[in-house]
Short mmCIF file of C-alpha atoms (C1' of nucleotides) and ligand atoms in Angstrom, two decimals:
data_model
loop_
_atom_site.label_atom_id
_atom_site.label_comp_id
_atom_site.label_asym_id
_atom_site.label_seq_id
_atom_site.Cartn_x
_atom_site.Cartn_y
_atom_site.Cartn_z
CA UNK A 1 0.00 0.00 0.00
CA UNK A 2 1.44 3.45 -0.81
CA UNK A 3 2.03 6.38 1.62
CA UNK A 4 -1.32 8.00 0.36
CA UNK A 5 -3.51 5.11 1.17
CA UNK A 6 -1.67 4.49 4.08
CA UNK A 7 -2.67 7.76 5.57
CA UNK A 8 -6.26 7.68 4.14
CA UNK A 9 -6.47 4.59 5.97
CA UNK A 10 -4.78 5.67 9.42
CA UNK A 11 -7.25 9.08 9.25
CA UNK A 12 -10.69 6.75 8.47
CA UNK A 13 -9.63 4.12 10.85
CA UNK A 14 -9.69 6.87 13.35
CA UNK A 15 -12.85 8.25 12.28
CA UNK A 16 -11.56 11.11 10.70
CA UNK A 17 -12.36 12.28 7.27
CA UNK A 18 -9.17 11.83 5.31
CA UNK A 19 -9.66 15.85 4.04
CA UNK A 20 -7.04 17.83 1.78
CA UNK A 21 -6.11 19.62 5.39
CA UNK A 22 -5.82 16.37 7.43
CA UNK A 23 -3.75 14.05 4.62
CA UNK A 24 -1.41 16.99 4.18
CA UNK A 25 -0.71 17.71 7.94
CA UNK A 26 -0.80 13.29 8.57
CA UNK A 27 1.98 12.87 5.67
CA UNK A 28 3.92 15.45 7.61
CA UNK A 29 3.81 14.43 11.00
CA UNK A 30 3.75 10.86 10.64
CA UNK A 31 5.94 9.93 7.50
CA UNK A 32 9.32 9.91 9.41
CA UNK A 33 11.92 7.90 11.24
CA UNK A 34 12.63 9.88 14.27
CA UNK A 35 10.47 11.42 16.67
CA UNK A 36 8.93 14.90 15.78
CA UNK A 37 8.45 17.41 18.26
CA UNK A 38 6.55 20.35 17.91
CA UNK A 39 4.56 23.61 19.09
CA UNK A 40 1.18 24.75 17.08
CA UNK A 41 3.17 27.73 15.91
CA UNK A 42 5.75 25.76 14.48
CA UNK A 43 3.77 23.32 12.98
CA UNK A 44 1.97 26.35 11.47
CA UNK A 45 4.97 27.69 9.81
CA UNK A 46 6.68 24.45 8.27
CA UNK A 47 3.67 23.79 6.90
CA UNK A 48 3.06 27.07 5.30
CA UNK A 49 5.78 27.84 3.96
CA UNK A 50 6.12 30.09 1.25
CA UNK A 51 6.03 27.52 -1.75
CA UNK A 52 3.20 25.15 -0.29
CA UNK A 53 0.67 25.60 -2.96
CA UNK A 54 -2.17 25.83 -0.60
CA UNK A 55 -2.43 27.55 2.83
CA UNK A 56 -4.22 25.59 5.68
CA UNK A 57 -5.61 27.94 8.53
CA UNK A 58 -4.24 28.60 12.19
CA UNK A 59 -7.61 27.48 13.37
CA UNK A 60 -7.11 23.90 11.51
CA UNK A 61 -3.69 23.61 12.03
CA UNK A 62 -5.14 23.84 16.03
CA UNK A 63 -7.92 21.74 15.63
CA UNK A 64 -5.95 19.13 13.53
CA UNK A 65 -3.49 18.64 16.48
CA UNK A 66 -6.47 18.12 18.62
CA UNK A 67 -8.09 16.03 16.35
CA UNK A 68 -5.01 13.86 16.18
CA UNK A 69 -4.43 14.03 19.52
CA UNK A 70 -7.53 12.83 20.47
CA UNK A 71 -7.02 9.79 18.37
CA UNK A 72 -3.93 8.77 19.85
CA UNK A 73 -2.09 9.78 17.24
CA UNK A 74 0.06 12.65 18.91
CA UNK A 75 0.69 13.05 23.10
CA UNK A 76 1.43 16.31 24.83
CA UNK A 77 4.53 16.79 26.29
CA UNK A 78 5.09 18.22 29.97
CA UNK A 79 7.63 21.09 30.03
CA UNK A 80 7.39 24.55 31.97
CA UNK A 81 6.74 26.56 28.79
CA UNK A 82 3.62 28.30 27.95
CA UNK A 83 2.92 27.05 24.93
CA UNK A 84 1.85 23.05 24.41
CA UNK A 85 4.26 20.63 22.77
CA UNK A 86 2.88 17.81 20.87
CA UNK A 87 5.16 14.31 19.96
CA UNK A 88 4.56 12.19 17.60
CA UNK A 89 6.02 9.20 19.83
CA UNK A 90 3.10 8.17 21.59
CA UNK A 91 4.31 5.82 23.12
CA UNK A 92 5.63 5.69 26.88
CA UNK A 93 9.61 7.64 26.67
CA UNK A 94 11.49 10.08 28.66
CA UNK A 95 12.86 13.54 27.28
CA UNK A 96 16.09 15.59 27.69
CA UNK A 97 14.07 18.81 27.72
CA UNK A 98 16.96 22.02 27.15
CA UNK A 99 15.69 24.81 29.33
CA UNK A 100 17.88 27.37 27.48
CA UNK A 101 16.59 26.71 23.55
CA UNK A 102 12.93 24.62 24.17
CA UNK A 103 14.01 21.67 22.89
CA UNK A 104 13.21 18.43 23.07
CA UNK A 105 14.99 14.85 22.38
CA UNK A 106 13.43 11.62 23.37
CA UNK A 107 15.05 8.96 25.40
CA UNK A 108 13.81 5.30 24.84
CA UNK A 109 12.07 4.04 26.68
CA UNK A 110 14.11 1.06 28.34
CA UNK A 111 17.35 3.70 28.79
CA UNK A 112 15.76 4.55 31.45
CA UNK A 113 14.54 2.19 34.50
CA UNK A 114 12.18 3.92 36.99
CA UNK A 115 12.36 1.63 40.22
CA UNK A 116 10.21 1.59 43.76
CA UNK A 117 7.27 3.38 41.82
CA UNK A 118 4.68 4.71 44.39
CA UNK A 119 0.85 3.69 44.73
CA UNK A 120 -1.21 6.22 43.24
CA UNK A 121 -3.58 8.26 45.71
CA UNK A 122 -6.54 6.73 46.69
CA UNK A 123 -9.29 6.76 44.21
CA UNK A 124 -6.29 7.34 40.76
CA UNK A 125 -4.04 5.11 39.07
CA UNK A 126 -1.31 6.04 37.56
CA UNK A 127 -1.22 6.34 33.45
CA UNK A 128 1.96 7.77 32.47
CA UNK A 129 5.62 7.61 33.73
CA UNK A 130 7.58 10.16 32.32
CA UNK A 131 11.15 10.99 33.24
CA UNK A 132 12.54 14.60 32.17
CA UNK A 133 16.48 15.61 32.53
CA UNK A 134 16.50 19.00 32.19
CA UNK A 135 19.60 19.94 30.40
CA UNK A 136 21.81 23.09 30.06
CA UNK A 137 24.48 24.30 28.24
CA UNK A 138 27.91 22.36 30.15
CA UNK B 1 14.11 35.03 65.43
CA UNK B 2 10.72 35.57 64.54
CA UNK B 3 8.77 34.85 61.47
CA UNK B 4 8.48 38.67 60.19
CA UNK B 5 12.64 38.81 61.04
CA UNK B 6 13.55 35.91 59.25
CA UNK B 7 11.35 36.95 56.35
CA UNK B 8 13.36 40.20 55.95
CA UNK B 9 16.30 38.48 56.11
CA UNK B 10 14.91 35.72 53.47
CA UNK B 11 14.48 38.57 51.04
CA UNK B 12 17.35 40.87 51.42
CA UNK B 13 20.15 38.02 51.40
CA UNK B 14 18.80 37.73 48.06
CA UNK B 15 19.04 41.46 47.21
CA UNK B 16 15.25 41.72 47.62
CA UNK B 17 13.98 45.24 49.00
CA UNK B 18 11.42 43.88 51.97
CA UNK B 19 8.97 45.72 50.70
CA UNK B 20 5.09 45.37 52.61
CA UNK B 21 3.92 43.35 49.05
CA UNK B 22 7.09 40.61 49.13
CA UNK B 23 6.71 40.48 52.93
CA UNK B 24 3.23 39.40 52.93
CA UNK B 25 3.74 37.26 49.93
CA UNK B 26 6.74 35.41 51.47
CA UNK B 27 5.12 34.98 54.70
CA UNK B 28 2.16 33.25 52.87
CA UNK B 29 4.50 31.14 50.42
CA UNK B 30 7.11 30.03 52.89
CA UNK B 31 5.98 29.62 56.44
CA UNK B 32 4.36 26.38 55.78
CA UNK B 33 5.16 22.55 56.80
CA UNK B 34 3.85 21.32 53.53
CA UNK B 35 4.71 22.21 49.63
CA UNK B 36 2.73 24.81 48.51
CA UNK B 37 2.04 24.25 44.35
CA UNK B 38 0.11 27.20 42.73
CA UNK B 39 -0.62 29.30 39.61
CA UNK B 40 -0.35 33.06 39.50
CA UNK B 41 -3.76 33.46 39.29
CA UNK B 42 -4.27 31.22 42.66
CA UNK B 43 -1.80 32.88 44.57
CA UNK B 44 -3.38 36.39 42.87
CA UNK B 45 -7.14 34.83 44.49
CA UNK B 46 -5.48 34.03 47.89
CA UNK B 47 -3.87 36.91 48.89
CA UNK B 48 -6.43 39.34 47.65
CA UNK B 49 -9.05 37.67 49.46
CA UNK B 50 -12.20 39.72 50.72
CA UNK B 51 -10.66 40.82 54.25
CA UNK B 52 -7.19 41.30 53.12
CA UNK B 53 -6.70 44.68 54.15
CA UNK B 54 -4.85 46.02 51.27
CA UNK B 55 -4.80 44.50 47.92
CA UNK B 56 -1.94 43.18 45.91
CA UNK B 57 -1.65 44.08 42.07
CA UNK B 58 -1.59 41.27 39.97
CA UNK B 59 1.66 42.93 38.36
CA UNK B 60 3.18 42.64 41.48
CA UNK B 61 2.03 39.32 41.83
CA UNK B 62 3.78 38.21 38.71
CA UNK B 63 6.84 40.25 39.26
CA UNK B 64 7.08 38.83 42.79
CA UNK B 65 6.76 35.07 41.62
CA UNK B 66 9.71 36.25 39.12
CA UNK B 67 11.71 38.00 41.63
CA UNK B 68 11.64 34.68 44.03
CA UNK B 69 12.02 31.91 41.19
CA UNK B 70 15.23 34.22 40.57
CA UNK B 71 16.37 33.82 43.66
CA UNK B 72 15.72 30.03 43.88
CA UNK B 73 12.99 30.23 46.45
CA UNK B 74 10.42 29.26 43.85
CA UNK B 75 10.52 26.03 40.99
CA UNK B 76 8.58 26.19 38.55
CA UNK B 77 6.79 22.79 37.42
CA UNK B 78 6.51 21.10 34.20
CA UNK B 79 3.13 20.23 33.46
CA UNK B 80 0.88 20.09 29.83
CA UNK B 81 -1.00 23.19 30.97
CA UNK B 82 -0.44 26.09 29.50
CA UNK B 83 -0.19 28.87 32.89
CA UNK B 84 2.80 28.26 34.71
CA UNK B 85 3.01 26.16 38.06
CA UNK B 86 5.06 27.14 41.10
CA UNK B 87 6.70 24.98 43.77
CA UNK B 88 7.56 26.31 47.27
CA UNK B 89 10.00 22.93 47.33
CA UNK B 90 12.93 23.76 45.37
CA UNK B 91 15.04 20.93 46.05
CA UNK B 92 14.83 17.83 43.55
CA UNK B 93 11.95 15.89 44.06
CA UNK B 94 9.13 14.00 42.11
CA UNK B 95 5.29 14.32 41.36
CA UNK B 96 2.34 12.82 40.52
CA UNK B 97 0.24 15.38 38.31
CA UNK B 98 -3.65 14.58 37.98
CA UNK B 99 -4.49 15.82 34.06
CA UNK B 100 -8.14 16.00 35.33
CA UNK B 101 -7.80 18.22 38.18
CA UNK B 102 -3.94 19.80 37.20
CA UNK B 103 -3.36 18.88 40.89
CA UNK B 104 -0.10 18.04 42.14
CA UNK B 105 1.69 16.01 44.69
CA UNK B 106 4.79 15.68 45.74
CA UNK B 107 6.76 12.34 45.19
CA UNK B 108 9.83 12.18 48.08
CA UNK B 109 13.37 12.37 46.09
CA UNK B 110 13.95 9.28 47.82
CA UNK B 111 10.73 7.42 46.96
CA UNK B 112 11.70 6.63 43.90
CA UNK B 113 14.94 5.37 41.96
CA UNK B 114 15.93 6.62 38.61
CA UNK B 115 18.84 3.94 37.39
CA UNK B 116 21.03 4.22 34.45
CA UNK B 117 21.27 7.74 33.61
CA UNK B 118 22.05 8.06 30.01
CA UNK B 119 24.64 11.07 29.64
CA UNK B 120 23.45 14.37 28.56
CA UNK B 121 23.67 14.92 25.17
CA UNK B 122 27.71 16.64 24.09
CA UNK B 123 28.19 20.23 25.26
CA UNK B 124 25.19 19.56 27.80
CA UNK B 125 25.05 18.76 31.39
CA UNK B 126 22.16 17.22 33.33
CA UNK B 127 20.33 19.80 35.66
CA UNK B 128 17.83 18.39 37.09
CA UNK B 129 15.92 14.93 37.01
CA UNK B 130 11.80 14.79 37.35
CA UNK B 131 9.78 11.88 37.47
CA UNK B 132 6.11 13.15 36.39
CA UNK B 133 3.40 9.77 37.30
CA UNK B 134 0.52 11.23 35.35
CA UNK B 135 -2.73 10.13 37.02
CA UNK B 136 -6.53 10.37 36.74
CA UNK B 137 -9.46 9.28 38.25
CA UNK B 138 -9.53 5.04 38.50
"C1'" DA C 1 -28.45 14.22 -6.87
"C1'" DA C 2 -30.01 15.70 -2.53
"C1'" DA C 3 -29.60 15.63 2.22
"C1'" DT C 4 -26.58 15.29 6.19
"C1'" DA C 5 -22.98 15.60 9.05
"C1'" DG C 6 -18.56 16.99 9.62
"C1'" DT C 7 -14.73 20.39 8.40
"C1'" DT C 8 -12.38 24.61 7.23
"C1'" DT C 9 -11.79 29.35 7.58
"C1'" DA C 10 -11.52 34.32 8.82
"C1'" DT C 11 -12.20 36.66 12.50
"C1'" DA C 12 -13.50 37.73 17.18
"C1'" DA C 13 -12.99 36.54 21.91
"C1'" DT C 14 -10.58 34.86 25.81
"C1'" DG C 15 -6.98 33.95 29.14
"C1'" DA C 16 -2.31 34.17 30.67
"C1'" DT C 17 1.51 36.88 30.80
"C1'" DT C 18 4.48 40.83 29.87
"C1'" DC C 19 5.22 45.71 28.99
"C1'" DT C 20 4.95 50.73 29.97
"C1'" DA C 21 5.56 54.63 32.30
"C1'" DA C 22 4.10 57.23 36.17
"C1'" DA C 23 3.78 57.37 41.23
"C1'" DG C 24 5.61 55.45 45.42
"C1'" DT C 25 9.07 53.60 48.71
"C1'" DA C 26 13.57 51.74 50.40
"C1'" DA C 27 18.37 52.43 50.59
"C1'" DT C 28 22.17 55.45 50.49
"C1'" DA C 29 24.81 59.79 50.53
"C1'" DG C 30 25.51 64.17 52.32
"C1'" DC D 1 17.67 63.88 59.21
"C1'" DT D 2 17.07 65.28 54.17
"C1'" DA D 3 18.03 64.77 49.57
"C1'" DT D 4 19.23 61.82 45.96
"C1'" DT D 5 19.14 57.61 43.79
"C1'" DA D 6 17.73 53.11 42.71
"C1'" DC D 7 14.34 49.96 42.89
"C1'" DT D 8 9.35 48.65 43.22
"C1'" DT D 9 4.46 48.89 42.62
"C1'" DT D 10 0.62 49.83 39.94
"C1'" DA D 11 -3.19 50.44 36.41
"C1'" DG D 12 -3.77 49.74 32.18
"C1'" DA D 13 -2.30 48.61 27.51
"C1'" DA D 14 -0.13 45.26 24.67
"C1'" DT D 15 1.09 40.76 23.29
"C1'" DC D 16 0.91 35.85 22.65
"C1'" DA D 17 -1.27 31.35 22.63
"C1'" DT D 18 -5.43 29.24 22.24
"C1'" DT D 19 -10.44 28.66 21.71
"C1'" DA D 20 -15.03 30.11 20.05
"C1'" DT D 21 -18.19 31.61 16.34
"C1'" DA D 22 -20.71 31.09 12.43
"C1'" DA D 23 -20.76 31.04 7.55
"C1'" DA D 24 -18.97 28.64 3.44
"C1'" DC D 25 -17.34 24.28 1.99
"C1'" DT D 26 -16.77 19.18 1.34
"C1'" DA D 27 -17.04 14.25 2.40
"C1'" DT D 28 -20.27 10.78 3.25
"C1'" DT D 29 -24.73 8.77 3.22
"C1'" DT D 30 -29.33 8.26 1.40
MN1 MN E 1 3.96 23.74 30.61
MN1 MN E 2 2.76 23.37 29.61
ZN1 ZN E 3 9.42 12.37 22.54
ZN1 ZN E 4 6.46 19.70 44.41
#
DNA sequence: AAATAGTTTATAATGATTCTAAAGTAATAG
DNA sequence: CTATTACTTTAGAATCATTATAAACTATTT
């Protein structure tokens, strides 16, 4: 199956209506080897460039992410900036997260090993574990 | 020494001015047992309560939460919402972070074990490390 | 082909945070 | 002390990220 159907497929099996918008956005984010990490704003720009034939709006740009997001296609990242950061790993990793530039680089997930995890609170169980190094310049 | 004393002293070891607004802002944030997390706009609610006898701009607010994260008397916390979070604990230590509620609790340093440290990537050292146990409702 | 349900878009609205510049206060110098 | 200086507070404006609105558009179903 080629990269077109592929993503027709991945958008429909989601319940998502494989639009212009959506296919052009899902070939970006999800045609690649490594990890992408990203903001709205900077998704906004790569993908509106000044060549790209057609523009896609802020406002779909934002609900795409959601969109995607809410299919499991994309997680949020925790960092202590004020603007969200979306990954297209969605599956469970740890970050080096640079405090100086914003940026983010994954760590796999077994490079890590979290031991002597604590019981949730009473009444929550817990669905993430994320580890974070903050990094600075050396 | 009493509380208001070692308050002044708090704030100009770290070049503050003890001005009435950090006073009452640093007795609020630090003369506590337990870690105190918070957003601007929470601490903004709490100190400008009804009764408080004279109010605190929320410019002040901010600049205050500035002037103390400077100084290392506040962390801020990484978290997928997009207003900051504040940490009266500055030392290293852990949470778990409720994506329902955006409540946090603290995790003891010691509570849990991060092995295997992978090195920082070149030209970068490690600053901090932060387990985040996202939870939710069971 | 018509009806429908979902999507995109420009634009307005909101919410958090930062900026501005004038008035006020703490620290310092005389 | 008093005057000078440096820093701080403040109201309000400005900015930045994100969400809401509602009309035009498009994919899907009938
Ligand atoms: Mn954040
Ligand atoms: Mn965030
Ligand atoms: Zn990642
Ligand atoms: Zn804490």
């Amino acid at each position: 199956m080629n990269l077109k159907n592929k993503i027709t497929n991945k958008l429909q099996s989601s319940k998502l209506r494989p639009t212009k918008q959506r296919k052009k956005i899902a070939e970006f984010l999800f045609n690649r080897e490594k990890t992408f990490h990203f903001t709205a704003e900077e998704l906004n720009k790569i993908i509106n460039k000044k060549d790209s034939s057609e523009k896609i709006s802020l406002a779909t740009i934002y609900n795409t992410i959601d969109a995607f997001k809410k299919a499991g296609h994309l997680k949020e990242i925790l960092t202590n900036n004020n603007k969200s950061f979306y990954d297209t790993n969605v599956s469970s990793h740890h970050h080096f997260f640079d405090i100086e530039t914003n940026e983010l680089e994954d760590i796999n997930y077994n490079d890590i090993k979290v031991v002597n995890l604590p019981h949730a609170p009473k009444g929550k169980k817990i669905q993430d574990v994320e580890v974070t190094l903050t990094v600075k310049k050396s």
